Short mmCIF file of C-alpha atoms in Angstrom, two decimals:
data_model
loop_
_atom_site.label_atom_id
_atom_site.label_comp_id
_atom_site.label_asym_id
_atom_site.label_seq_id
_atom_site.Cartn_x
_atom_site.Cartn_y
_atom_site.Cartn_z
CA MET A 1 0.11 -0.19 -0.15
CA THR A 2 1.16 3.97 -0.98
CA ALA A 3 -0.04 6.64 0.54
CA ALA A 4 -0.13 9.96 -1.77
CA THR A 5 -2.26 13.29 -2.28
CA LEU A 6 -4.50 13.26 -5.63
CA SER A 7 -2.18 14.90 -7.85
CA THR A 8 -0.20 11.33 -7.88
CA PRO A 9 0.01 10.65 -11.37
CA ALA A 10 -2.61 7.67 -12.91
CA SER A 11 -4.81 6.75 -15.68
CA ARG A 12 -8.24 5.70 -17.27
CA SER A 13 -7.89 2.26 -18.43
CA GLY A 14 -10.82 0.73 -21.16
CA LYS A 15 -10.93 -3.14 -20.13
CA PRO A 16 -11.94 -5.87 -23.05
CA ALA A 17 -14.87 -8.02 -22.69
CA GLY A 18 -14.69 -10.96 -20.35
CA ARG A 19 -11.98 -10.50 -18.79
CA PRO A 20 -12.20 -9.32 -15.42
CA ALA A 21 -11.27 -5.81 -14.76
CA GLY A 22 -8.67 -5.51 -12.28
CA LEU A 23 -6.85 -7.52 -13.75
CA VAL A 24 -6.80 -5.96 -17.39
CA THR A 25 -5.95 -2.11 -16.06
CA ARG A 26 -2.55 -4.44 -14.64
CA ALA A 27 -1.78 -6.42 -17.24
CA ASP A 28 -1.95 -3.04 -19.83
CA GLU A 29 0.23 -1.52 -16.68
CA ARG A 30 2.95 -4.15 -17.22
CA SER A 31 2.45 -3.65 -21.20
CA TYR A 32 3.25 0.40 -20.86
CA ILE A 33 6.36 -0.47 -18.55
CA ARG A 34 7.79 -3.20 -21.19
CA VAL A 35 6.48 -0.27 -23.99
CA LEU A 36 8.78 2.56 -22.34
CA VAL A 37 12.25 -0.23 -21.28
CA VAL A 38 12.23 -1.03 -24.62
CA LEU A 39 11.79 2.26 -26.27
CA ASP A 40 14.13 3.48 -23.88
CA THR A 41 17.49 0.43 -24.60
CA THR A 42 16.52 1.59 -28.54
CA VAL A 43 17.06 5.54 -27.81
CA LEU A 44 20.63 4.53 -25.32
CA ILE A 45 21.56 2.62 -28.69
CA ILE A 46 21.34 4.67 -30.90
CA ALA A 47 22.66 7.54 -28.68
CA LEU A 48 25.66 5.09 -28.26
CA LEU A 49 25.86 4.62 -32.17
CA VAL A 50 25.99 8.65 -32.12
CA GLY A 51 27.92 9.34 -29.82
CA TYR A 52 31.11 6.86 -31.04
CA VAL A 53 30.29 8.01 -35.00
CA THR A 54 30.44 11.45 -34.33
CA ARG A 55 33.91 10.45 -31.70
CA PHE A 56 35.61 8.15 -34.04
CA GLY A 57 33.84 8.03 -37.70
CA ASP A 58 34.73 5.01 -39.30
CA ASP A 59 38.25 4.74 -38.08
CA GLN A 60 38.64 2.69 -34.95
CA PRO A 61 39.74 4.00 -31.82
CA SER A 62 43.33 4.38 -31.69
CA GLY A 63 46.16 4.48 -28.99
CA THR A 64 43.59 2.77 -26.29
CA GLU A 65 42.84 -0.37 -25.04
CA VAL A 66 39.42 0.28 -24.41
CA PRO A 67 36.57 -2.50 -25.66
CA TYR A 68 34.11 -0.21 -27.15
CA VAL A 69 32.06 -3.13 -27.63
CA LEU A 70 31.89 -4.39 -24.31
CA VAL A 71 31.76 -0.47 -22.77
CA ALA A 72 28.52 0.15 -25.17
CA PRO A 73 26.86 -2.65 -23.85
CA GLY A 74 28.01 -2.30 -20.19
CA LEU A 75 26.50 1.61 -19.91
CA VAL A 76 23.58 0.60 -22.03
CA LEU A 77 22.88 -1.94 -18.74
CA ALA A 78 23.28 0.86 -16.07
CA TRP A 79 22.00 3.75 -17.60
CA LEU A 80 18.50 2.05 -17.75
CA VAL A 81 19.15 0.39 -13.73
CA SER A 82 19.99 4.33 -13.03
CA LEU A 83 16.46 4.84 -14.80
CA LYS A 84 14.90 1.71 -12.40
CA ALA A 85 17.03 2.77 -9.10
CA LEU A 86 15.10 6.48 -9.89
CA GLY A 87 11.42 5.26 -10.45
CA CYS A 88 10.77 5.88 -13.52
CA TYR A 89 8.88 3.45 -14.56
CA ASP A 90 6.93 4.01 -11.20
CA ASP A 91 3.10 3.30 -11.85
CA ARG A 92 3.04 6.22 -9.91
CA VAL A 93 5.06 8.72 -12.12
CA ILE A 94 4.84 7.36 -15.51
CA GLY A 95 1.65 8.90 -17.83
CA TYR A 96 0.54 12.14 -15.74
CA GLY A 97 2.25 14.97 -14.82
CA ALA A 98 6.38 16.68 -14.95
CA ASP A 99 8.37 14.26 -12.24
CA GLU A 100 8.80 11.53 -15.03
CA TYR A 101 10.49 13.50 -16.67
CA ARG A 102 12.45 15.42 -14.15
CA ARG A 103 13.23 11.66 -12.83
CA VAL A 104 14.40 10.18 -16.08
CA SER A 105 17.31 13.98 -16.65
CA SER A 106 18.63 13.42 -12.65
CA ALA A 107 19.33 9.01 -14.01
CA SER A 108 20.76 10.59 -16.50
CA LEU A 109 22.91 13.00 -14.89
CA ARG A 110 23.95 11.43 -11.77
CA LEU A 111 24.86 8.24 -13.62
CA ALA A 112 26.87 10.65 -16.19
CA GLY A 113 28.50 12.50 -12.99
CA ALA A 114 29.58 9.08 -11.71
CA ILE A 115 30.94 7.75 -14.69
CA ALA A 116 32.78 10.41 -15.28
CA ILE A 117 33.79 10.28 -10.93
CA ALA A 118 34.38 7.09 -11.81
CA GLY A 119 36.87 7.20 -14.63
CA TYR A 120 38.71 9.26 -13.25
CA ILE A 121 40.19 7.83 -10.31
CA ALA A 122 39.91 4.25 -12.38
CA ASP A 123 41.81 5.98 -14.84
CA VAL A 124 39.99 4.55 -17.35
CA GLY A 125 40.71 5.80 -20.99
CA VAL A 126 36.95 5.68 -21.97
CA SER A 127 36.40 9.10 -24.37
CA ARG A 128 35.18 12.09 -22.75
CA GLY A 129 34.22 12.84 -25.75
CA PHE A 130 32.19 9.57 -26.05
CA LEU A 131 30.67 9.60 -23.16
CA GLY A 132 29.79 13.68 -23.48
CA ILE A 133 27.83 12.72 -26.33
CA SER A 134 26.30 9.56 -25.38
CA PHE A 135 24.56 11.13 -22.47
CA ALA A 136 24.18 14.34 -24.60
CA VAL A 137 21.63 12.13 -27.18
CA GLY A 138 20.12 9.71 -24.96
CA THR A 139 18.96 12.17 -21.90
CA VAL A 140 17.19 14.02 -24.71
CA GLY A 141 16.32 11.10 -26.72
CA LEU A 142 14.54 9.87 -23.34
CA GLU A 143 12.41 12.34 -22.65
CA VAL A 144 11.23 12.62 -26.94
CA ALA A 145 10.61 9.07 -26.34
CA ARG A 146 8.52 9.46 -23.70
CA PHE A 147 6.53 12.66 -24.57
CA ALA A 148 5.99 10.70 -27.72
CA ALA A 149 4.83 7.91 -25.66
CA ARG A 150 2.53 9.33 -22.73
CA LYS A 151 0.79 11.84 -26.56
CA ARG A 152 0.15 7.78 -27.23
CA LEU A 153 -1.63 7.19 -23.83
CA HIS A 154 -3.26 10.43 -23.30
CA ARG A 155 -5.52 9.68 -26.57
CA ALA A 156 -5.70 6.53 -25.58
CA ARG A 157 -7.43 7.27 -22.71
CA SER A 158 -9.32 10.64 -23.88
CA ARG A 159 -11.00 7.64 -26.16
CA GLY A 160 -11.45 5.63 -23.18
CA ALA A 161 -8.57 3.04 -23.94
CA GLY A 162 -5.41 2.76 -22.64
CA TRP A 163 -3.82 1.48 -19.36
CA SER A 164 -5.55 2.99 -16.33
CA ARG A 165 -6.38 2.88 -12.20
CA LYS A 166 -10.37 2.16 -11.45
CA VAL A 167 -11.50 4.37 -9.21
CA LEU A 168 -12.78 3.65 -5.00
CA VAL A 169 -14.38 7.11 -4.46
CA VAL A 170 -14.71 7.48 -0.17
CA GLY A 171 -16.39 10.30 1.29
CA ASP A 172 -19.17 11.92 2.14
CA THR A 173 -22.25 12.21 -1.25
CA ALA A 174 -21.23 16.48 -2.36
CA HIS A 175 -17.00 16.00 -1.21
CA VAL A 176 -17.59 12.40 -4.36
CA LEU A 177 -19.61 14.49 -6.91
CA GLU A 178 -17.22 16.81 -6.53
CA LEU A 179 -14.18 14.80 -6.59
CA VAL A 180 -15.74 13.00 -9.41
CA HIS A 181 -16.22 16.00 -11.14
CA THR A 182 -12.33 16.99 -10.82
CA LEU A 183 -11.92 14.27 -12.34
CA ARG A 184 -13.36 13.67 -15.16
CA ARG A 185 -12.97 17.18 -16.71
CA GLU A 186 -9.16 16.47 -17.92
CA PRO A 187 -9.86 11.82 -18.57
CA TYR A 188 -6.59 12.23 -20.01
CA ALA A 189 -4.67 12.53 -16.72
CA GLY A 190 -6.61 8.75 -16.54
CA TYR A 191 -8.59 8.32 -13.08
CA HIS A 192 -11.17 6.47 -13.38
CA VAL A 193 -13.87 6.38 -11.88
CA VAL A 194 -15.96 2.75 -10.62
CA GLY A 195 -17.44 3.06 -7.73
CA ALA A 196 -18.37 5.49 -4.61
CA CYS A 197 -18.06 4.43 -1.04
CA ILE A 198 -20.67 7.31 1.33
CA PRO A 199 -21.25 6.63 5.06
CA ASP A 200 -23.40 4.50 7.22
CA ALA A 201 -25.63 7.14 7.11
CA LEU A 202 -26.71 8.05 3.39
CA LEU A 203 -27.40 5.10 2.24
CA ALA A 204 -30.11 3.33 1.52
CA PRO A 205 -32.20 0.60 1.31
CA VAL A 206 -31.27 -0.71 -2.72
CA ALA A 207 -29.33 0.36 -4.86
CA GLN A 208 -27.77 3.76 -5.18
CA ARG A 209 -26.08 5.75 -8.11
CA LEU A 210 -23.93 9.20 -7.28
CA GLY A 211 -24.91 10.20 -10.91
CA ASP A 212 -23.43 7.61 -12.83
CA VAL A 213 -21.55 6.30 -10.35
CA PRO A 214 -22.65 3.27 -7.96
CA VAL A 215 -22.16 3.21 -4.54
CA VAL A 216 -21.03 0.12 -3.74
CA GLY A 217 -20.60 0.10 0.29
CA SER A 218 -20.48 2.31 3.70
CA PHE A 219 -16.99 2.80 5.19
CA ARG A 220 -17.13 -0.17 7.65
CA GLY A 221 -16.04 -1.91 4.36
CA ILE A 222 -13.91 -0.33 2.28
CA PRO A 223 -11.32 -2.93 0.95
CA GLU A 224 -13.65 -5.48 0.71
CA ALA A 225 -16.01 -2.90 -1.84
CA ALA A 226 -12.82 -1.76 -3.93
CA THR A 227 -12.02 -5.70 -4.16
CA ALA A 228 -15.80 -6.78 -5.10
CA ILE A 229 -14.95 -3.73 -7.87
CA GLY A 230 -11.40 -4.72 -9.30
CA ALA A 231 -10.17 -0.93 -7.44
CA ASP A 232 -7.16 -0.54 -7.15
CA THR A 233 -6.96 2.66 -6.24
CA VAL A 234 -8.99 4.38 -2.73
CA ALA A 235 -9.20 7.87 -3.27
CA VAL A 236 -10.03 9.46 0.25
CA THR A 237 -12.28 12.80 -0.25
CA ALA A 238 -13.82 15.17 3.51
CA SER A 239 -15.99 13.27 4.85
CA GLY A 240 -17.13 13.85 8.84
CA GLU A 241 -17.07 10.89 10.07
CA LEU A 242 -13.56 9.75 7.98
CA THR A 243 -11.21 10.20 11.45
CA ALA A 244 -7.57 10.67 11.34
CA ALA A 245 -7.94 6.96 13.41
CA ARG A 246 -10.11 5.56 10.93
CA LEU A 247 -8.01 6.76 7.52
CA ARG A 248 -5.17 5.22 9.48
CA ARG A 249 -6.29 2.06 10.56
CA LEU A 250 -8.01 2.71 6.87
CA GLY A 251 -4.30 2.43 5.60
CA TRP A 252 -3.09 -0.73 7.39
CA GLN A 253 -5.67 -2.61 6.55
CA LEU A 254 -4.95 -2.03 2.30
CA GLU A 255 -0.92 -3.39 3.16
CA GLY A 256 -0.23 -5.53 0.64
CA THR A 257 -3.96 -6.01 -1.00
CA GLY A 258 -2.46 -3.37 -4.13
CA VAL A 259 -4.99 -1.14 -3.39
CA ASP A 260 -3.33 2.24 -3.40
CA LEU A 261 -3.92 4.61 -1.20
CA VAL A 262 -4.29 8.16 -1.97
CA VAL A 263 -5.85 11.24 -0.29
CA ALA A 264 -7.43 13.60 -1.86
CA PRO A 265 -7.57 17.34 0.43
CA ALA A 266 -9.85 20.33 -0.43
CA LEU A 267 -7.69 22.27 -2.14
CA THR A 268 -7.62 22.56 -6.22
CA ASP A 269 -6.33 24.61 -9.36
CA VAL A 270 -3.50 25.40 -7.30
CA ALA A 271 0.00 23.93 -8.54
CA GLY A 272 2.97 22.00 -6.58
CA PRO A 273 5.48 24.71 -6.59
CA ARG A 274 3.37 26.33 -4.32
CA ILE A 275 2.36 23.62 -2.38
CA HIS A 276 4.47 22.21 0.41
CA THR A 277 3.82 19.31 3.41
CA ARG A 278 5.45 19.77 6.42
CA PRO A 279 4.87 17.03 9.37
CA VAL A 280 4.47 18.62 12.75
CA ALA A 281 3.09 15.90 15.73
CA GLY A 282 2.65 13.50 13.19
CA LEU A 283 -0.25 15.47 11.00
CA PRO A 284 0.94 16.45 7.68
CA LEU A 285 0.34 20.03 7.29
CA ILE A 286 -0.19 21.62 3.88
CA HIS A 287 1.42 24.76 3.50
CA VAL A 288 0.05 26.87 0.09
CA GLU A 289 2.42 30.26 -0.69
CA ALA A 290 0.80 33.31 -1.74
CA PRO A 291 0.41 33.69 -5.41
CA GLU A 292 3.43 36.37 -7.70
CA PHE A 293 1.46 39.39 -8.94
CA ARG A 294 4.92 41.01 -8.48
CA GLY A 295 9.20 40.97 -8.35
CA ALA A 296 11.44 39.87 -10.45
CA ARG A 297 10.28 36.84 -11.64
CA LYS A 298 8.26 39.15 -13.07
CA LEU A 299 10.13 41.55 -14.89
CA VAL A 300 12.07 38.78 -16.12
CA LYS A 301 8.62 38.10 -17.86
CA GLY A 302 7.64 40.99 -19.44
CA PHE A 303 11.50 41.01 -20.49
CA VAL A 304 10.82 37.73 -22.54
CA ASP A 305 8.24 39.36 -23.54
CA ARG A 306 9.35 42.36 -25.01
CA SER A 307 11.95 40.74 -26.69
CA ALA A 308 10.54 37.79 -27.73
CA SER A 309 7.94 40.06 -29.06
CA SER A 310 10.42 42.28 -31.97
CA LEU A 311 11.64 39.36 -32.83
CA ALA A 312 8.59 37.68 -33.79
CA LEU A 313 7.59 40.58 -35.41
CA ALA A 314 11.08 40.68 -37.31
CA LEU A 315 10.53 36.88 -38.89
CA LEU A 316 7.25 37.75 -39.39
CA LEU A 317 6.81 40.70 -41.68
CA PRO A 318 7.03 38.61 -44.59
CA LEU A 319 3.91 37.06 -43.62
CA ILE A 320 2.64 40.17 -42.00
CA ALA A 321 2.53 41.93 -45.06
CA PHE A 322 1.25 38.76 -47.24
CA ILE A 323 -1.47 38.02 -45.30
CA ALA A 324 -2.71 42.49 -45.08
CA LEU A 325 -2.16 41.93 -49.09
CA ALA A 326 -5.00 39.37 -48.92
CA ILE A 327 -7.17 40.24 -46.92
CA LYS A 328 -7.74 43.77 -49.03
CA LEU A 329 -8.08 41.80 -51.90
CA ASP A 330 -10.77 39.58 -49.99
CA SER A 331 -12.98 42.94 -49.53
CA ARG A 332 -13.38 46.13 -48.54
CA GLY A 333 -12.67 47.34 -45.19
CA PRO A 334 -9.15 48.23 -43.06
CA VAL A 335 -6.87 45.68 -42.93
CA LEU A 336 -6.62 46.08 -39.49
CA PHE A 337 -9.24 45.65 -36.39
CA ARG A 338 -8.95 47.59 -32.84
CA GLN A 339 -10.79 47.18 -30.52
CA VAL A 340 -10.85 47.96 -26.55
CA ARG A 341 -9.93 45.11 -24.02
CA VAL A 342 -9.59 44.54 -20.93
CA GLY A 343 -5.84 44.73 -19.71
CA ARG A 344 -4.33 44.39 -16.44
CA GLY A 345 -5.28 46.10 -13.07
CA GLY A 346 -8.95 46.65 -15.23
CA GLN A 347 -7.20 49.44 -17.68
CA GLU A 348 -8.48 49.39 -21.17
CA PHE A 349 -6.69 49.39 -23.89
CA GLY A 350 -6.84 48.70 -27.65
CA VAL A 351 -6.74 45.31 -29.56
CA PHE A 352 -5.17 44.84 -32.34
CA LYS A 353 -5.94 42.08 -34.70
CA PHE A 354 -5.72 41.02 -38.52
CA ARG A 355 -9.30 42.05 -39.96
CA THR A 356 -11.56 38.59 -40.39
CA MET A 357 -15.09 40.48 -40.28
CA VAL A 358 -16.72 42.67 -42.93
CA VAL A 359 -16.75 46.30 -41.69
CA ASN A 360 -19.90 46.18 -40.22
CA ALA A 361 -20.37 43.59 -38.04
CA ASP A 362 -21.09 44.96 -34.50
CA ALA A 363 -23.85 46.63 -36.06
CA LEU A 364 -25.05 42.63 -37.15
CA LEU A 365 -24.28 41.34 -33.85
CA ALA A 366 -27.83 41.63 -32.60
CA GLU A 367 -29.98 39.67 -34.92
CA LEU A 368 -27.24 37.03 -34.31
CA ALA A 369 -27.75 37.31 -30.53
CA ALA A 370 -30.21 34.53 -30.17
CA ARG A 371 -27.59 32.16 -32.77
CA ASN A 372 -24.65 32.08 -29.54
CA GLU A 373 -23.40 28.84 -29.66
CA THR A 374 -21.76 29.44 -26.34
CA ASP A 375 -22.86 30.29 -22.59
CA GLY A 376 -21.42 32.83 -19.90
CA LEU A 377 -20.48 36.03 -21.23
CA MET A 378 -19.40 35.45 -25.04
CA PHE A 379 -20.52 35.44 -27.76
CA LYS A 380 -19.35 32.25 -30.65
CA MET A 381 -20.58 30.88 -33.60
CA ARG A 382 -19.31 28.16 -35.35
CA ASP A 383 -20.98 29.03 -39.07
CA ASP A 384 -20.11 33.19 -38.30
CA PRO A 385 -22.04 34.78 -41.54
CA ARG A 386 -20.45 38.24 -41.02
CA VAL A 387 -16.75 36.01 -41.34
CA THR A 388 -14.73 37.09 -44.67
CA ARG A 389 -13.17 34.15 -47.66
CA VAL A 390 -9.50 35.03 -45.98
CA GLY A 391 -10.81 35.58 -42.25
CA ARG A 392 -12.22 32.10 -42.13
CA LEU A 393 -8.54 30.29 -42.81
CA LEU A 394 -7.22 33.15 -40.45
CA ARG A 395 -9.50 32.00 -37.84
CA LYS A 396 -8.24 28.76 -38.42
CA TRP A 397 -4.55 29.53 -38.17
CA SER A 398 -4.98 31.80 -35.87
CA LEU A 399 -2.87 34.40 -37.74
CA ASP A 400 -5.82 36.86 -36.87
CA GLU A 401 -3.84 37.75 -33.79
CA LEU A 402 -0.18 38.11 -35.39
CA PRO A 403 -0.73 41.62 -35.00
CA GLN A 404 -0.88 41.35 -30.39
CA LEU A 405 2.45 41.02 -30.79
CA VAL A 406 2.63 45.42 -30.90
CA ASN A 407 0.71 44.88 -27.60
CA VAL A 408 2.80 42.75 -26.81
CA LEU A 409 5.90 45.44 -27.09
CA LEU A 410 3.82 47.59 -25.73
CA GLY A 411 3.87 46.26 -22.69
CA GLN A 412 -0.01 46.24 -22.84
CA MET A 413 -0.27 42.39 -23.16
CA SER A 414 2.09 39.00 -22.74
CA LEU A 415 2.31 35.86 -25.06
CA VAL A 416 1.00 34.24 -22.55
CA GLY A 417 -2.29 34.69 -19.89
CA PRO A 418 -5.78 34.27 -19.62
CA ARG A 419 -8.29 35.60 -22.57
CA PRO A 420 -8.55 39.63 -22.90
CA PRO A 421 -12.07 40.40 -22.14
CA LEU A 422 -14.75 43.18 -23.32
CA PRO A 423 -15.15 46.39 -21.42
CA SER A 424 -18.81 44.20 -21.32
CA GLU A 425 -18.20 41.58 -20.06
CA VAL A 426 -15.70 42.54 -17.39
CA ALA A 427 -18.67 45.44 -16.44
CA ARG A 428 -20.70 41.74 -15.52
CA TYR A 429 -17.94 40.24 -14.08
CA GLY A 430 -18.66 38.81 -9.86
CA GLY A 431 -17.27 37.33 -6.74
CA ASP A 432 -13.08 35.16 -8.10
CA VAL A 433 -14.17 36.44 -12.23
CA ALA A 434 -12.48 39.61 -11.37
CA ARG A 435 -9.22 38.05 -10.37
CA ARG A 436 -7.97 37.35 -14.02
CA LEU A 437 -7.65 41.33 -14.01
CA LEU A 438 -4.96 40.62 -11.81
CA VAL A 439 -1.80 39.87 -14.38
CA LYS A 440 -1.90 40.78 -18.43
CA PRO A 441 -4.02 39.27 -20.26
CA GLY A 442 -2.31 36.89 -22.95
CA MET A 443 -2.34 35.38 -26.88
CA THR A 444 -2.40 32.41 -26.06
CA GLY A 445 -2.14 30.69 -22.99
CA LEU A 446 -3.87 27.72 -20.85
CA TRP A 447 -7.13 28.21 -22.37
CA GLN A 448 -6.53 28.01 -25.57
CA VAL A 449 -4.40 25.43 -25.54
CA SER A 450 -6.68 23.23 -23.87
CA GLY A 451 -10.10 23.97 -27.39
CA ARG A 452 -10.04 27.46 -27.45
CA SER A 453 -14.05 28.03 -28.17
CA ASP A 454 -15.07 24.29 -27.77
CA LEU A 455 -14.74 25.11 -23.32
CA SER A 456 -17.50 26.85 -21.87
CA TRP A 457 -17.37 29.32 -19.96
CA GLU A 458 -16.98 28.20 -17.00
CA ASP A 459 -14.26 25.79 -17.57
CA GLY A 460 -12.21 29.06 -19.75
CA ILE A 461 -12.77 31.34 -15.92
CA ARG A 462 -11.36 27.61 -14.36
CA LEU A 463 -8.02 27.64 -16.90
CA ASP A 464 -7.83 32.18 -16.62
CA LEU A 465 -7.78 31.49 -12.56
CA TYR A 466 -5.53 28.35 -12.67
CA TYR A 467 -2.83 30.67 -15.20
CA VAL A 468 -3.12 33.43 -13.04
CA GLU A 469 -2.79 31.83 -9.69
CA ASN A 470 -0.30 29.59 -10.42
CA TRP A 471 1.71 30.83 -13.14
CA SER A 472 5.30 30.64 -14.21
CA LEU A 473 8.03 30.91 -17.30
CA ALA A 474 8.95 27.51 -17.46
CA ALA A 475 4.97 27.03 -17.19
CA ASP A 476 4.67 29.94 -19.88
CA LEU A 477 6.90 28.33 -22.11
CA THR A 478 5.27 24.44 -21.82
CA ILE A 479 2.06 26.74 -22.63
CA LEU A 480 3.79 28.04 -25.71
CA TRP A 481 4.31 24.45 -27.31
CA LYS A 482 1.33 23.57 -26.99
CA THR A 483 -0.10 26.62 -28.72
CA PHE A 484 1.60 25.49 -31.68
CA GLY A 485 0.64 21.68 -31.62
CA ALA A 486 -3.41 23.75 -30.83
CA VAL A 487 -3.09 25.82 -33.98
CA LEU A 488 -2.17 23.40 -36.38
CA ASN A 489 -5.39 21.06 -35.09
CA SER A 490 -7.25 23.93 -35.52
CA ARG A 491 -8.91 23.20 -32.22
CA GLY A 492 -11.93 24.98 -31.25
CA ALA A 493 -10.93 27.78 -33.60
CA TYR A 494 -14.00 29.32 -34.80
#
């Protein structure tokens, strides 16, 4: 039995008909791990070949008695052992989250350091150029291979197939429903809820369901319920009846059963770097750092934004000129469209975009209001008659937003941030939604890489608020990278 917070990586699986649910999960898990081992081994062999050919070419190494034909297999084996030792094949790490990538890099760097020290002490004549190139290529290759394997796994999970953990959720009815909703919001993460246990007082004499989740027992028989439905993970959420003593006893009961225990705190949408666990008197207290809205990191972010936007404008100038010409030839009106949006602190500014609609688009909006296809405060239509022919292509590939690089250069926007809202939207903001204005709006953000116009208003706001609270330069780079994929797939673009 292992205990962890709910951020522990897991998965979502589909099972072939006619096979026991629990067995299918473990079989799929082992199959995925075997694929990772094969991928890692292949990458390492290629890396050593690249290192050897780059260092020595077609010539045999001269002036040394080192048998590279034996060194290479030994290095591959040592590398795989290092990956295993640092938990790179741990089912709680692989498949979701950044910890898998960190462990792979750490295993590679530690092995490289150990070999360098051992080689210096033993005075072994293995070429440092060979080792340096091999480790550089191998480390990058391992990360790329893991990324490709994970993407394939995520696609399978989103279809309801692939390796997964089956989860039994334990807690009060309201908290169970909330946790189920949270887990299903990101199906590629892989938590597949198969049942729930609720307090005795809430049990009915007939079979119950919470939504589409069957109630399979009470707090008195959690291990038996997990076994009965083939669950390999018990996720405990808030409940007044589930005291610390009962939770500790549950952990003891699950020992040796192969069922993992995870605890879901009532804290959501807070990124890992802001969370620190400190044991006090045997109680793991979770410390949550306040969001950072100013300081040195913000200055660095502003510098990166302006530097990158100026470089991008210079490189994309020919494309911008071509788009401007196409818009001019396609329809009557200006090339650029300037619209008032609200930025950080509620300050209004004019956002620049390539014009994708007819010149009287705003006047026609009232006639189309009844055909709005989204909820909340935004207006979206898949086949908006106001959009021009060139405009449809620009929107499909998000090229209409290129002029916003000027807004970034002027310091009004950031490359990554919440969607820039209209003044009419801000006027109707209530409660927590106004926190979106604590940071600069962005050309792209979590809303774009997560579905853009396909998202509901609630999900879009949730993603924006998550970014506001948990932004980091590393996260910005990840979002920028994912933006290219979202644009190429044209997902949610209309």
